[in-house]
PDB file of C-alpha atoms and ligand atoms in Angstrom:
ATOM      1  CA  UNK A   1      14.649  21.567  -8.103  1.00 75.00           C
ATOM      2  CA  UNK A   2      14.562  17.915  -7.030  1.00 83.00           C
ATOM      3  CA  UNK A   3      16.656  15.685  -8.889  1.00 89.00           C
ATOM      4  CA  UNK A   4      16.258  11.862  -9.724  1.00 90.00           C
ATOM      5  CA  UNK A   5      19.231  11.213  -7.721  1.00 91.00           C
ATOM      6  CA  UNK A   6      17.821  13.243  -4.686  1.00 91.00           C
ATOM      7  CA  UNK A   7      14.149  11.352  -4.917  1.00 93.00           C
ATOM      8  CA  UNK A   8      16.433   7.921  -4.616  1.00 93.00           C
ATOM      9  CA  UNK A   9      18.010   9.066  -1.850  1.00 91.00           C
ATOM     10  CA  UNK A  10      15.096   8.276   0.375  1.00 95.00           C
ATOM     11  CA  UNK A  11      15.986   5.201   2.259  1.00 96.00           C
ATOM     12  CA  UNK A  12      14.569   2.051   0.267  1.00 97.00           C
ATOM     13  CA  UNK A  13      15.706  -1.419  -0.034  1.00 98.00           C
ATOM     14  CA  UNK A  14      15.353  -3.005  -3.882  1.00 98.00           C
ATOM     15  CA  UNK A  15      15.775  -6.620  -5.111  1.00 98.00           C
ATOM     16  CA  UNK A  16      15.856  -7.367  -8.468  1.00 98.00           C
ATOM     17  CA  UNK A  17      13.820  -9.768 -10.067  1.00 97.00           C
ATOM     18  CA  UNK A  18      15.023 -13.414 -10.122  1.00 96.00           C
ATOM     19  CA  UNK A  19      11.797 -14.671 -11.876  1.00 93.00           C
ATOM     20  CA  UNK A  20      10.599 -12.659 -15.308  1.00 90.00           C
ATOM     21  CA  UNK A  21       7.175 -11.917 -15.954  1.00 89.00           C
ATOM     22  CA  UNK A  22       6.434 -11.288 -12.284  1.00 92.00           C
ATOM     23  CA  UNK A  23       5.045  -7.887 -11.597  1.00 94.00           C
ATOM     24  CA  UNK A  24       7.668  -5.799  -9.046  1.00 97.00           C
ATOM     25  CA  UNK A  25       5.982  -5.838  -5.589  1.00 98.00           C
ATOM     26  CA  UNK A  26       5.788  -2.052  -3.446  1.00 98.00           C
ATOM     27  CA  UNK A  27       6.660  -3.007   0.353  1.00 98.00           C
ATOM     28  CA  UNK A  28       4.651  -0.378   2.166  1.00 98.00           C
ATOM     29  CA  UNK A  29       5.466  -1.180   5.949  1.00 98.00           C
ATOM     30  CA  UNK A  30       2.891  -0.129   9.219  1.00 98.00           C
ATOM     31  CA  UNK A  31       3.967   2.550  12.072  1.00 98.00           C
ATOM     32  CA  UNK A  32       7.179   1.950  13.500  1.00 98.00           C
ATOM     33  CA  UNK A  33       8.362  -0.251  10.966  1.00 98.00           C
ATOM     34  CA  UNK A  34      10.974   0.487   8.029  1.00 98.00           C
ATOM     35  CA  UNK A  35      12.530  -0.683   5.005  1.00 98.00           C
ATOM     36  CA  UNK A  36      13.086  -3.871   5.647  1.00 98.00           C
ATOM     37  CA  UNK A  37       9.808  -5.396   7.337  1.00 97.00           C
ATOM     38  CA  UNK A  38       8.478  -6.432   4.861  1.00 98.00           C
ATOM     39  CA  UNK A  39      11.115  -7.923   2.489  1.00 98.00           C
ATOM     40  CA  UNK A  40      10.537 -11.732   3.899  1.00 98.00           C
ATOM     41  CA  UNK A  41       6.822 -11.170   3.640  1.00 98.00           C
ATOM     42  CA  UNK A  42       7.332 -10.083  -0.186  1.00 98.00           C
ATOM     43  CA  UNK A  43       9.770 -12.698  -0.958  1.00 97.00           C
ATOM     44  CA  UNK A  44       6.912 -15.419   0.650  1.00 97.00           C
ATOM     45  CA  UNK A  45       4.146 -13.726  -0.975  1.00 97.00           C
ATOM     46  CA  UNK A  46       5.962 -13.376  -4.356  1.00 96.00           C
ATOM     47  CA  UNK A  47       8.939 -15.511  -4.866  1.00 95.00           C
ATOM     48  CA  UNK A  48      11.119 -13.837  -7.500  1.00 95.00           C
ATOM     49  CA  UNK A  49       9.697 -10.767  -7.813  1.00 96.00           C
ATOM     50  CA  UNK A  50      11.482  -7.347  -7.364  1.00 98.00           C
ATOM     51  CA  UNK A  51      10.748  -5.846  -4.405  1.00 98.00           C
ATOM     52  CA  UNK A  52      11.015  -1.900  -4.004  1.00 98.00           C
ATOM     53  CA  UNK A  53      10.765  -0.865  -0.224  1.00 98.00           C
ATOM     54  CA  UNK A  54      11.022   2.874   1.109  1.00 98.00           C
ATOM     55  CA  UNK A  55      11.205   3.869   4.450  1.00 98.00           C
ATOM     56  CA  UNK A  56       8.285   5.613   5.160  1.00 98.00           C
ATOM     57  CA  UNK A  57       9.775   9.754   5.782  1.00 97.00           C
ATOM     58  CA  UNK A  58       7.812  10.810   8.877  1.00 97.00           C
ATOM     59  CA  UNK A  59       8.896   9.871  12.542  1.00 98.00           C
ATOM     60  CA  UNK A  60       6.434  10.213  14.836  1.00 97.00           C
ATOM     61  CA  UNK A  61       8.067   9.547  18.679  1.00 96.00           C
ATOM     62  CA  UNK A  62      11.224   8.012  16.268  1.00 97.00           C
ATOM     63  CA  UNK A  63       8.577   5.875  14.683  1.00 98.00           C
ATOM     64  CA  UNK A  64       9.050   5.915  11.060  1.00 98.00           C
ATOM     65  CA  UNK A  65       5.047   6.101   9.512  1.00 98.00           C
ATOM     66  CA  UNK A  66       4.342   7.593   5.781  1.00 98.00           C
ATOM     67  CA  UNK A  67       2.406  10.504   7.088  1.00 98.00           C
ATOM     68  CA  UNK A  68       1.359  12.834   9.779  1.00 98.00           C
ATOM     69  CA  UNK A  69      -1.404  11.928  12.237  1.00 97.00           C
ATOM     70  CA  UNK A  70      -3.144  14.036  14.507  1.00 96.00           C
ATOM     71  CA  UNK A  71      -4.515  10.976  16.485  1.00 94.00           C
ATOM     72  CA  UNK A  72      -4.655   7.465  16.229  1.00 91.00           C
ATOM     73  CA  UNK A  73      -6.785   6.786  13.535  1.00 90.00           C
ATOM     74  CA  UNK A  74      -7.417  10.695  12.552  1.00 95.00           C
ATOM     75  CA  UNK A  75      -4.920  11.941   9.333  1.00 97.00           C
ATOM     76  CA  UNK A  76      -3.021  15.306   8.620  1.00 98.00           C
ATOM     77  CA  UNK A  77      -5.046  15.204   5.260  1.00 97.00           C
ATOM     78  CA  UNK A  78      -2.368  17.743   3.912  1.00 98.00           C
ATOM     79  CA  UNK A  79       0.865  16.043   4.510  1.00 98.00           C
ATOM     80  CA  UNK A  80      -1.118  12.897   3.440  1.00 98.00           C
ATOM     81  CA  UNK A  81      -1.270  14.435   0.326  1.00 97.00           C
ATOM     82  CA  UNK A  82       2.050  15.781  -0.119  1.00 98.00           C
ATOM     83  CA  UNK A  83       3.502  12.424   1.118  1.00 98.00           C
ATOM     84  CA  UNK A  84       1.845  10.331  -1.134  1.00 97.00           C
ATOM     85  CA  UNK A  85       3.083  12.801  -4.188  1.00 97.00           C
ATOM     86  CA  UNK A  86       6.292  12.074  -3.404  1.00 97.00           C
ATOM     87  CA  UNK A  87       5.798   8.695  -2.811  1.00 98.00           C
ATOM     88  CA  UNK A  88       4.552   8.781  -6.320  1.00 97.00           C
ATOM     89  CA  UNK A  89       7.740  10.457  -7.866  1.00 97.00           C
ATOM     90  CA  UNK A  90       9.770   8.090  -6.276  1.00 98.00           C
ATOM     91  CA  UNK A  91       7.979   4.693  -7.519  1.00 98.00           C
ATOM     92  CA  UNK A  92       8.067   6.464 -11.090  1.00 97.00           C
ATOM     93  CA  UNK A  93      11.982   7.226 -10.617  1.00 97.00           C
ATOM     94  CA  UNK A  94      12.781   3.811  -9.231  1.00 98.00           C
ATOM     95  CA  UNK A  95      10.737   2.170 -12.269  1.00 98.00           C
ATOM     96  CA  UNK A  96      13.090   4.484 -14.391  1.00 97.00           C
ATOM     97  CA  UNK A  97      16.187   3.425 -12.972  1.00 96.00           C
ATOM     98  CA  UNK A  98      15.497  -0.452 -12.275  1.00 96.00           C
ATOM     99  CA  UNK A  99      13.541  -0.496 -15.373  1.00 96.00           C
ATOM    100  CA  UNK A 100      10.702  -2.212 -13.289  1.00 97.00           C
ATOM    101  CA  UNK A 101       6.748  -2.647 -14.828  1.00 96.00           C
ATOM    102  CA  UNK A 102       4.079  -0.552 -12.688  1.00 97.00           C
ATOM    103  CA  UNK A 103       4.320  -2.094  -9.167  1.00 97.00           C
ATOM    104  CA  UNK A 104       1.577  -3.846  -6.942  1.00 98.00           C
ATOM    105  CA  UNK A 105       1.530  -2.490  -3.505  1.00 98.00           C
ATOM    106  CA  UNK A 106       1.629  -4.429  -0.666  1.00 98.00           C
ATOM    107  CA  UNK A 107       0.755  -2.426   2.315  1.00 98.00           C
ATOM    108  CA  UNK A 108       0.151  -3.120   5.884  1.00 98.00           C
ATOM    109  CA  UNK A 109      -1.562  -1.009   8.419  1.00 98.00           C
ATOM    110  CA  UNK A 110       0.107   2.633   7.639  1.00 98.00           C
ATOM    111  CA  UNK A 111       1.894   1.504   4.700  1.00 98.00           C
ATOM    112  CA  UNK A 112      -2.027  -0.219   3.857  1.00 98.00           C
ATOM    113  CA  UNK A 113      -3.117   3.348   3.929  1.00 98.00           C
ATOM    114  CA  UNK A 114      -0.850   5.566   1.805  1.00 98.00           C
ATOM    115  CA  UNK A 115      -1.064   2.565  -0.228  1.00 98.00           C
ATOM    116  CA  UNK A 116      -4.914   3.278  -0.440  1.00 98.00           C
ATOM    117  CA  UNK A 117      -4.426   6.957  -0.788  1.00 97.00           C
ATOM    118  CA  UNK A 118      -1.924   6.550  -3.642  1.00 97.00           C
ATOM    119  CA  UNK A 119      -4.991   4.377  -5.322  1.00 96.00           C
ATOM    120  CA  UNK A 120      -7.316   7.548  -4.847  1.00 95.00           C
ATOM    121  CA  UNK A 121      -5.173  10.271  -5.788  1.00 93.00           C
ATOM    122  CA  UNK A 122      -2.992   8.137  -8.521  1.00 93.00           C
ATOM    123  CA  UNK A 123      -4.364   5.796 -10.471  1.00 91.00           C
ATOM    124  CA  UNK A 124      -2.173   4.198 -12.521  1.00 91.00           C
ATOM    125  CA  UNK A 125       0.968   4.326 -10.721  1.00 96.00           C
ATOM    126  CA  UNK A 126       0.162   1.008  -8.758  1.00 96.00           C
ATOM    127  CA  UNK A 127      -0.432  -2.228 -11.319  1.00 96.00           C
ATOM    128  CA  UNK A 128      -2.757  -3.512  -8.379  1.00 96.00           C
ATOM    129  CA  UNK A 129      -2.712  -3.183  -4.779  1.00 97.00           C
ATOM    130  CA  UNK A 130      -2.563  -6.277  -1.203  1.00 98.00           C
ATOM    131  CA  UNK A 131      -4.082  -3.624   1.490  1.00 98.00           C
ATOM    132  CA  UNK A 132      -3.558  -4.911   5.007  1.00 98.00           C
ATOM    133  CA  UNK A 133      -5.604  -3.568   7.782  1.00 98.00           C
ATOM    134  CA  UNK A 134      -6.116  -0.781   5.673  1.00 98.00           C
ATOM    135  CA  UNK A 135      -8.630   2.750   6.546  1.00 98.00           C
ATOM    136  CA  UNK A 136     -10.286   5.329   4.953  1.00 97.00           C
ATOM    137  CA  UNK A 137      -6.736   7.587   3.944  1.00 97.00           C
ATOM    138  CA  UNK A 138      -9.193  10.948   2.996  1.00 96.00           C
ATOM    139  CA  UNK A 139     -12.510  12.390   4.945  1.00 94.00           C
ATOM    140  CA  UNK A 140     -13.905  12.934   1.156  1.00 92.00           C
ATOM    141  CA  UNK A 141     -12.786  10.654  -2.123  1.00 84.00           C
ATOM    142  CA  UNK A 142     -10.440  12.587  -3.724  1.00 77.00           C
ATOM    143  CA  UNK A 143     -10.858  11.520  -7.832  1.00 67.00           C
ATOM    144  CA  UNK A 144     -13.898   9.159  -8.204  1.00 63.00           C
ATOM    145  CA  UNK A 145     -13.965   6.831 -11.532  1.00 65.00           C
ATOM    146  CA  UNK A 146     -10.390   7.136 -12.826  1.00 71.00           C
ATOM    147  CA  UNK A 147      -9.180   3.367 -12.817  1.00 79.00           C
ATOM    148  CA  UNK A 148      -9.891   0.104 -12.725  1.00 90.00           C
ATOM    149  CA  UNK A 149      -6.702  -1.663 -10.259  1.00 94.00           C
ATOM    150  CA  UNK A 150      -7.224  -5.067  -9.250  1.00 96.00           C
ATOM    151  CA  UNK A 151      -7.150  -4.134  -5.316  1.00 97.00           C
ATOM    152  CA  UNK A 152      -7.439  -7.065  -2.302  1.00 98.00           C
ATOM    153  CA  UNK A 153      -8.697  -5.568   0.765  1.00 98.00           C
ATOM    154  CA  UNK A 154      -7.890  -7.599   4.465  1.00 98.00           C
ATOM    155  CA  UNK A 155      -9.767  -6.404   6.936  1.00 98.00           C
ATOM    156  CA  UNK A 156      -9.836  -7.847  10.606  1.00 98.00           C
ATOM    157  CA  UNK A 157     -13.333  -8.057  12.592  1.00 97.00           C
ATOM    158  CA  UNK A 158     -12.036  -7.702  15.705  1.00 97.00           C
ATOM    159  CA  UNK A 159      -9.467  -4.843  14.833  1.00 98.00           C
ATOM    160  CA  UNK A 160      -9.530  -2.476  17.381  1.00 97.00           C
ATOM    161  CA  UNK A 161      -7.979   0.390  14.669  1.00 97.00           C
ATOM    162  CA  UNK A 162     -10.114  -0.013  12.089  1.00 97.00           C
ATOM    163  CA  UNK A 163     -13.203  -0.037  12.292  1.00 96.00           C
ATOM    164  CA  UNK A 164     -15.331  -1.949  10.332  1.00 96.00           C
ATOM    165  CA  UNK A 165     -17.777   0.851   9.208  1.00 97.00           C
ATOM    166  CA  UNK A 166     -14.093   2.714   8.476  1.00 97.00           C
ATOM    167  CA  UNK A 167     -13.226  -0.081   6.552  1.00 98.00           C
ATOM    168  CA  UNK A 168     -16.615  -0.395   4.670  1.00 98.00           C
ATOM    169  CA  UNK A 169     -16.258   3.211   3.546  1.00 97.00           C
ATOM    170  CA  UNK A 170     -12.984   2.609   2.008  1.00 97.00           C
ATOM    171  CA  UNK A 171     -14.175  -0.252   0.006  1.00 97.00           C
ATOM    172  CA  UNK A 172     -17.091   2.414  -1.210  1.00 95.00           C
ATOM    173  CA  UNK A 173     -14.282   4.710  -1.999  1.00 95.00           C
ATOM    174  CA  UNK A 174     -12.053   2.234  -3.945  1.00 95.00           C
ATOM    175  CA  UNK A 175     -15.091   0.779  -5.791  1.00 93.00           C
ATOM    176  CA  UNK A 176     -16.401   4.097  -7.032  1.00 92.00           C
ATOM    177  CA  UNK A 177     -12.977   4.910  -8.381  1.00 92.00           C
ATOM    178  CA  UNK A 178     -13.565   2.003 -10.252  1.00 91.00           C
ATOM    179  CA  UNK A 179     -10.775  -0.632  -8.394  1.00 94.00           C
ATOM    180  CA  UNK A 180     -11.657  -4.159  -9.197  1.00 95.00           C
ATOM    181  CA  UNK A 181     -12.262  -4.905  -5.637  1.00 97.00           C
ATOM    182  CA  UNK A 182     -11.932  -8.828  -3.491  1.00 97.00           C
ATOM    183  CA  UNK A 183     -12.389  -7.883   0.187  1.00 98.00           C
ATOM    184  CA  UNK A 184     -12.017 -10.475   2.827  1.00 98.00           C
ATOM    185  CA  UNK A 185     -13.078  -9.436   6.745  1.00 98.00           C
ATOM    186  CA  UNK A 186     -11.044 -12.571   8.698  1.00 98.00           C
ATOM    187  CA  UNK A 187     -11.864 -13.480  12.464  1.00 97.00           C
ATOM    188  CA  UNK A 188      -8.567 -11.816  14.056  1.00 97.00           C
ATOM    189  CA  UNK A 189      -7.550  -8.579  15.072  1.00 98.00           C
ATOM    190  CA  UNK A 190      -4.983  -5.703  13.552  1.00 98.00           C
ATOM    191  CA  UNK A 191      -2.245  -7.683  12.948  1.00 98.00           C
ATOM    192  CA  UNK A 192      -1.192 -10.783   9.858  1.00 97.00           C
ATOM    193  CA  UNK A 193      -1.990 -14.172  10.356  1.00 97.00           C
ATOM    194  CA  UNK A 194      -1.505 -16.919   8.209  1.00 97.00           C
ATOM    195  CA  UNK A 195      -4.397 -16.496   6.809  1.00 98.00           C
ATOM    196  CA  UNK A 196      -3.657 -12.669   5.417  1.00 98.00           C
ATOM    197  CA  UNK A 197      -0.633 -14.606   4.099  1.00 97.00           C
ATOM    198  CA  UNK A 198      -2.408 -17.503   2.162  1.00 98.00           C
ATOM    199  CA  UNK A 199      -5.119 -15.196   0.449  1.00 98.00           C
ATOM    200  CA  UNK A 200      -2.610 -12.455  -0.367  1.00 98.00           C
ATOM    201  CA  UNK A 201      -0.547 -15.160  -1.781  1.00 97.00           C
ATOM    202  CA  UNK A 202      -3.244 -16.466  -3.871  1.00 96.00           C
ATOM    203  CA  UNK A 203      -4.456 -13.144  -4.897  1.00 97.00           C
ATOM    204  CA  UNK A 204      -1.084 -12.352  -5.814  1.00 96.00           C
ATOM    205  CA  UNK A 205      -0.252 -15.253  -7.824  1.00 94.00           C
ATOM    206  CA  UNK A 206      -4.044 -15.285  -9.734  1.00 91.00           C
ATOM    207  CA  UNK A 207      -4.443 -11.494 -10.582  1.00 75.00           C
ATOM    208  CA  UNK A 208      -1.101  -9.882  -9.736  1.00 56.00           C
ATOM    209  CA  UNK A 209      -0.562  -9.162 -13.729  1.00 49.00           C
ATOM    210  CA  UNK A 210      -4.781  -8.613 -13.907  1.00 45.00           C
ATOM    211  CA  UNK A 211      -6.292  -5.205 -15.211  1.00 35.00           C
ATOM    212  CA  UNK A 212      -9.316  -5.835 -14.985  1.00 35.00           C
ATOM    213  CA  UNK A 213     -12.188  -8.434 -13.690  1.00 40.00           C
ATOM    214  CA  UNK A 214     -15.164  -8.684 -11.304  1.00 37.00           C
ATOM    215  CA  UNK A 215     -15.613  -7.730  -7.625  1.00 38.00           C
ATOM    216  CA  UNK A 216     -16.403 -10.361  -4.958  1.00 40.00           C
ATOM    217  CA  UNK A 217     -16.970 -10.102  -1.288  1.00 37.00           C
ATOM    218  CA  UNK A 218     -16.534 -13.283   1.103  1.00 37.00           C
TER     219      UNK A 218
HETATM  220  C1  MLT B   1      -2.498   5.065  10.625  1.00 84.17           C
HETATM  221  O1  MLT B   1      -2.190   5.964  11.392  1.00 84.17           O
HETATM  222  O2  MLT B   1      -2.116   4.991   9.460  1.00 84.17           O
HETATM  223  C2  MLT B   1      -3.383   4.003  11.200  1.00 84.17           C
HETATM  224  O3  MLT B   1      -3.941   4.433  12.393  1.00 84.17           O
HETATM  225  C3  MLT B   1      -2.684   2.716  11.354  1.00 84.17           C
HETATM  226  C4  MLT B   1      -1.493   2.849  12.253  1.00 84.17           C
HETATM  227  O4  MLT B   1      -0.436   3.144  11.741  1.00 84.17           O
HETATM  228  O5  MLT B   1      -1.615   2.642  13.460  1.00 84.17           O
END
């Protein structure tokens, strides 16, 4: 049986809060990446919050990543799913044992797609979700209709990973499950630029505690 204590001994980095009332902030990093890529970006996009950052528990070529691919761009659906189960357990044992609210995510790239998948398959365990470069995680939406997460979506136009028509269908996919959806498409390629950092901050800092509200596109 897996224990609490084993579940927290996946490599994570926390931070306490230093500002109440702020919700705790899920650092989900991209391919090759680890726990503690994303800290500074949290800490800018969030100052104060608790952070909660796990290592994602695939290598691929000693790349840590959150799940299998079988090509660039082309998921193990499977260990998808079993990945982002247990990435589930352990956000709802760290919350137990930090006594933290219902996270946001803040993904990036890989980290933007469990992130996504975690949306689909979980609704309810994120409080609202930054997704960064994100793609479509599953071939089919796996629950339709089940909640209504205030999700930002930061796409690039010129990303040569993501396609844009991959990108539109995971918008489809988050909408019909009922996310409370802002996309923005910005003129860049796959990876941040100030710009990702400025609306995510924003987005943050106007609906990080929402539950609900209206979609926009711009
Ligand atoms: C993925 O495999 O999750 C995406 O292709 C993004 C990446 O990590 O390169």
């Amino acid at each position: 049986m897996t224990t609490t204590t084993d579940i927290l001994a996946r490599p994570h980095r926390f931070e306490p809060a230093r500002v109440p009332g702020r919700d705790p902030l899920l650092l989900l990093h991209g391919t090759g990446g680890d726990e503690t890529d994303l800290l500074s970006l949290g800490r800018a996009l969030a100052p104060g919050a608790a952070l909660l950052s796990p290592r994602g528990s695939v290598l691929e070529n000693g790349m840590p990543r959150f799940f299998r691919r079988l090509s660039e761009g082309v998921f193990d659906e499977a260990d998808l799913i079993r990945r982002t189960d247990e990435l589930a357990e352990f956000i709802a044992a760290a919350r137990a044992a930090h006594g933290l609210e219902a996270p946001v995510a803040v993904g990036f790239s890989n980290g933007a797609n469990i992130a996504a998948s975690l949306l689909l398959r979980h609704p309810g365990v994120l409080a609202g979700a930054v997704l960064l470069r994100a793609m479509k995680p599953f071939a089919a939406n796996p629950r339709p209709g089940h909640s209504a997460t205030p999700v930002l979506m930061i796409s690039g136009q010129m990303d040569p990973i993501v396609p844009t028509a991959n990108a539109n269908a995971l918008a489809v996919d988050l909408e019909t499950s009922g996310a409370v959806l802002t996309r923005h498409v910005l003129p860049t390629g796959h990876g941040l630029s100030q710009a990702d950092l400025h609306i995510a901050g924003e987005w943050l800092a106007a609906h990080g505690q929402a539950r609900s509200g209206s979609s926009t596109e711009t």
